[in-house]
Amino acid sequence: MMNLMNSKAATVILLSALLLGVLYCYVYLFPYPRAVISFEPDDIRQEAGPADVIPVSYEIHLVAPEHLKYEQPSIVQGRSDVVTVTPWLAPVVWEGTFSPVLLDSIYKPKNISVAATVFAVGKYIMFLKNFLETAEQHFFVGFRVHIYVFTDRPTEVPQVKMAAGRQLTVRSVPSSKRWQEISARRMELIQTLIEEELRKHSDYIFCLDVDSKFHGRWGTESLGGLVAVIHPGYYRDDRSNFPYERRPESRAYVAYGEGDFYYCGGAFGGLLQEVHLLAKTCRYNFEADAKDGIEAAWQEESHLNRYMWINKPSKVLSPEYLWQDFKPRNSEVHVIRFSGVVKNYAEIRPNV
Ligand code: UD2
């Protein structure tokens, strides 16, 4: 009897150890699919089957509809005047490198929701109407879009008619006596917006400067994990001329001879979790610098550049995605999609 009891106990112990081992493998060795699941489209989330079904992520699994007609792709012919891939093999998006029909057909069934943030503090409210009206014509047309306007003048937000599936939310923020602070505080507000609001209903986010207008399509070709836009002012220059923060005391420091590209502070985006990490890190570093009495040369743009140097963007948008109206169009830029308007800094900023 005693022997029987012992062998039963031993079996139970063995089985428990086996179960614990399986659990350990599942929780610690294979965490990735679980991390992806919370960013799946609603329909997949609801239809999720048994626990052993590996979830499908937006960025990994791209399904095209059968029989869709589009131009034959080629790997020997295409844009030869520009570089279309980075050394870490992220695509660089230029006109002529993608099929809008194909991409829209892939992303449409996913029912994705794209959030955009735009700050219009103080006199910058004057740019908002044009920004919103042109976004309606060119920014993710036909997709679910939610624009968040941050302003200290909520009553002056213009009424712009938006198509079905598109909406606007206004959030009040305090004004400031320094433009540098307005620009830099955006990271904190983006971080909080993602934590408090967007997690529930958005998949992607783009953070854009208000003193700009859309002129051409900005759509699904821009989607990616971490998305950066090449600054139009420096992309032909040697990196020693990039306006990175050059003081080693700053957390935005990039040494001469280092760095990849110079990216815009005026447009960046990607999947929520990627942009959340970027915003949180840049905010932390900006505030830690401030405590040490140092402000990076181009505020959050400097911190963003340092971040993107270490955390390589998975998609890079060419300067088509943020041009400047005062600059004549360079020949390799076939389409200007989004561009900063000409402005008189002395007139619109709270300080010089
Ligand atoms: C560049 C960047 C900008 C930012 C800045 C450095 C581009 C095209 N622009 O532009 O994103 O990185 O350098 O700080 O890459 N704002 C207000 N009210 C103000 C001042 C600023 O709402 O009084 C907001 C507004 O959304 C504006 C943004 O902050 O678009 C950036 O400010 P800016 O356009 O004056 O900065 P700028 O032109 O130096």
JSON list of C-alpha atoms in Angstrom, two decimals, residues 5 116 186 205 222 250 278:
[
{"chain": "A", "resi": 5, "resn": "MET", "atom": "CA", "xyz": [1.16, 5.67, -2.51]},
{"chain": "A", "resi": 116, "resn": "ALA", "atom": "CA", "xyz": [-2.55, 61.67, -36.53]},
{"chain": "A", "resi": 186, "resn": "ARG", "atom": "CA", "xyz": [4.87, 67.27, -28.12]},
{"chain": "A", "resi": 205, "resn": "ILE", "atom": "CA", "xyz": [0.03, 56.96, -35.57]},
{"chain": "A", "resi": 222, "resn": "SER", "atom": "CA", "xyz": [3.94, 54.82, -45.48]},
{"chain": "A", "resi": 250, "resn": "SER", "atom": "CA", "xyz": [23.51, 66.16, -24.22]},
{"chain": "A", "resi": 278, "resn": "LEU", "atom": "CA", "xyz": [10.22, 56.71, -29.23]}
]
